[in-house]
Amino acid sequence: MGLLDQPVAEVESFLKNKEAAEIDAGAVAWPGGFDMVLKEDTALELGAPGDGSLFMVHWTKARANQNHAAYLLGPELKDLPAGQNPFALAATVYGNFNDDYDAYRMLMDALYETKLDGVSVRLVPTRGGIWCRISRRALEGGFSFDRWAAALIENFSARDSVIAARILFVTSGYKDIAGLFPIAKQTGSIIGAMKKMVEDMDCDCASCEYEQVCKGLDELKIMRRRMAKERNA
Amino acid sequence: MSPKVIAICGKGGVGKTTVSAMTAQALSRRKDTQALVVDADPAGGLALALGVKSPKTLADVRDEIIDEVKTGGMDKKDLAMALDYRLMDAAGERGNLAFLSIGRPEESGCYCSVNSLLREALDAMAGQFDVTLIDAEAGIEQVNRNVMSIVDEIIVVSDVSVKGLKVADLIANVASRLIPHAKVKLLLNRVRDEAEIKQAMTQTKLPVIGCLPEDDAIRRFDAHALSFFNLPDCPAAKALLEALKKHLFQ
């Protein structure tokens, strides 16, 4: 089992239950560029503070013949009501990853580096918050979820060991986004435990806030044993 | 236009914040220019002069970032992203301008941590705007503490007093050591006549980019706390615009 296989399975189940529409993952990637969008130029605001907002990135081992894919649950950008809308973005990246922490850092970097022309994307990694402003110019110029997905897929795929990526956008409303919160919470706990392990090997497990997370996940126990062994070698 | 960062500095009371407010007004009329206006003076005079308010100050952002860091596991890039998000949340906006205020930290005394965050904020935000305008704290503290390290142009405002001009020279000297790439220029304010200009020029070697006359419209706007966005094309505003066009907005 992989470190995030459980949340990955839950996102897959969410996709299936909600019947999210598949969109074109092979679209032309939206170009990178200047990304500061002020209110007066904003056509749509997604996941603004106070609205429903969520992003999460998972990684797992690639299956045979794994392909890129993109899904949308809810209206396309051009069909959303003007102004603020709740929003979620969930990315699952498939590949052959030797080290989970390195995979996490690499994929976060790819996400951070995806700058889209005429679109501001701001992230709070510790809370999984995403806040986007889409300019009138970008919307009128054809910016859409498939071109956004393609830009993300392009950046993820540029990294060694990445084979495919699956992107899910949710614009259908707060209720659906809230359905992803338990998965995001679980993911956040696993990644938090992993990061603490990497950054503080001297941590006393008995008093650590992630004790229960590690107890319930063999991959974290194996990771800690391996790290301890490497340190003592 | 490549991103340009301009700091307005000077001795306290010489009209630095008024010049910043008038410059912000000039920027607001350049609709093709996105500008970030930073009130870096903890006294917060620029917000009052413009009649704008940031939803949060940099002091608030600092507290939020400290809370984020406490959750653990953030590396430098995570922090930069979180800061970018918090700054967008903290900025007030009016048309093509965004505003940030430094604010005052909860604890009394030292402003080091907020000044340090101001430097980080300028690094994070300035490249995303065509122009960043900073109304600096009076005196040399922020220049001395290298808060202004990414500034391209320092406009030192002074009246024609020897004291004002001496502080202007001091700021220029400190800047030449700590921010050698920044061009330092002098803007004379509240000038009454040619004789005063001539007298002032004998006190400084700084290049003068303009002379703003004493102006009743400015006095009236100051006295009644009217928004400088509504300042009419008075003689001082015209003189400033001419200087800005010639020396900053080429």
PDB file of C-alpha atoms in Angstrom, chain A residues 34-36 38-41 49 104-105 109 112 120-127 129 131 133 195 199, chain B residues 34 68 71-75 77-78 81-82 84-86 88-89 93 95-98 125 127-129:
ATOM      1  CA  PHE A  34       1.401  37.637 -15.327  1.00  0.00           C
ATOM      2  CA  ASP A  35      -0.927  36.553 -12.549  1.00  0.00           C
ATOM      3  CA  MET A  36      -1.924  39.590 -10.461  1.00  0.00           C
ATOM      4  CA  LEU A  38      -7.195  43.120  -9.169  1.00  0.00           C
ATOM      5  CA  LYS A  39     -10.909  43.231  -8.283  1.00  0.00           C
ATOM      6  CA  GLU A  40     -11.795  45.667 -11.044  1.00  0.00           C
ATOM      7  CA  ASP A  41     -10.465  43.210 -13.642  1.00  0.00           C
ATOM      8  CA  PRO A  49     -11.793  33.627   2.073  1.00  0.00           C
ATOM      9  CA  TYR A 104       5.313  15.761  -1.795  1.00  0.00           C
ATOM     10  CA  ARG A 105       7.828  18.616  -2.172  1.00  0.00           C
ATOM     11  CA  ASP A 109       6.574  22.940  -6.262  1.00  0.00           C
ATOM     12  CA  TYR A 112       3.211  26.590  -6.930  1.00  0.00           C
ATOM     13  CA  SER A 120      -4.358  34.730  -9.759  1.00  0.00           C
ATOM     14  CA  VAL A 121      -4.059  31.500  -7.802  1.00  0.00           C
ATOM     15  CA  ARG A 122      -3.167  31.810  -4.126  1.00  0.00           C
ATOM     16  CA  LEU A 123      -2.711  28.807  -1.840  1.00  0.00           C
ATOM     17  CA  VAL A 124      -2.445  28.263   1.896  1.00  0.00           C
ATOM     18  CA  PRO A 125      -0.738  24.877   2.088  1.00  0.00           C
ATOM     19  CA  THR A 126      -1.307  24.247   5.813  1.00  0.00           C
ATOM     20  CA  ARG A 127      -5.068  24.789   5.538  1.00  0.00           C
ATOM     21  CA  GLY A 129      -7.095  26.832   0.991  1.00  0.00           C
ATOM     22  CA  TRP A 131      -8.271  31.415  -3.803  1.00  0.00           C
ATOM     23  CA  ARG A 133      -9.301  35.367  -9.439  1.00  0.00           C
ATOM     24  CA  LYS A 195       6.676  16.181   7.532  1.00  0.00           C
ATOM     25  CA  GLU A 199      11.899  17.467  10.210  1.00  0.00           C
TER      26      GLU A 199
ATOM     27  CA  GLN B  34      -1.449  48.328 -11.873  1.00  0.00           C
ATOM     28  CA  GLU B  68       0.587  29.214  10.313  1.00  0.00           C
ATOM     29  CA  THR B  71       1.143  24.336  12.704  1.00  0.00           C
ATOM     30  CA  GLY B  72       4.579  23.165  11.570  1.00  0.00           C
ATOM     31  CA  GLY B  73       5.978  21.598   8.438  1.00  0.00           C
ATOM     32  CA  MET B  74       6.278  24.725   6.323  1.00  0.00           C
ATOM     33  CA  ASP B  75       9.351  25.213   4.215  1.00  0.00           C
ATOM     34  CA  LYS B  77       8.216  27.986  -0.465  1.00  0.00           C
ATOM     35  CA  ASP B  78       5.151  27.108   1.644  1.00  0.00           C
ATOM     36  CA  MET B  81       2.794  30.982  -0.784  1.00  0.00           C
ATOM     37  CA  ALA B  82       1.040  31.560   2.538  1.00  0.00           C
ATOM     38  CA  ASP B  84       1.231  35.793  -0.896  1.00  0.00           C
ATOM     39  CA  TYR B  85      -2.284  34.590   0.050  1.00  0.00           C
ATOM     40  CA  ARG B  86      -2.347  36.641   3.258  1.00  0.00           C
ATOM     41  CA  MET B  88      -3.840  39.463  -1.188  1.00  0.00           C
ATOM     42  CA  ASP B  89      -6.354  39.115   1.652  1.00  0.00           C
ATOM     43  CA  GLU B  93      -8.272  47.958  -3.628  1.00  0.00           C
ATOM     44  CA  GLY B  95      -9.594  50.605  -9.329  1.00  0.00           C
ATOM     45  CA  ASN B  96      -6.102  49.868 -10.592  1.00  0.00           C
ATOM     46  CA  LEU B  97      -4.511  50.385  -7.153  1.00  0.00           C
ATOM     47  CA  ALA B  98      -3.977  47.946  -4.285  1.00  0.00           C
ATOM     48  CA  MET B 125       4.424  41.644  -4.200  1.00  0.00           C
ATOM     49  CA  GLY B 127       7.221  42.152  -9.050  1.00  0.00           C
ATOM     50  CA  GLN B 128       3.508  41.549  -9.596  1.00  0.00           C
ATOM     51  CA  PHE B 129       2.696  45.247 -10.118  1.00  0.00           C
TER      52      PHE B 129
END
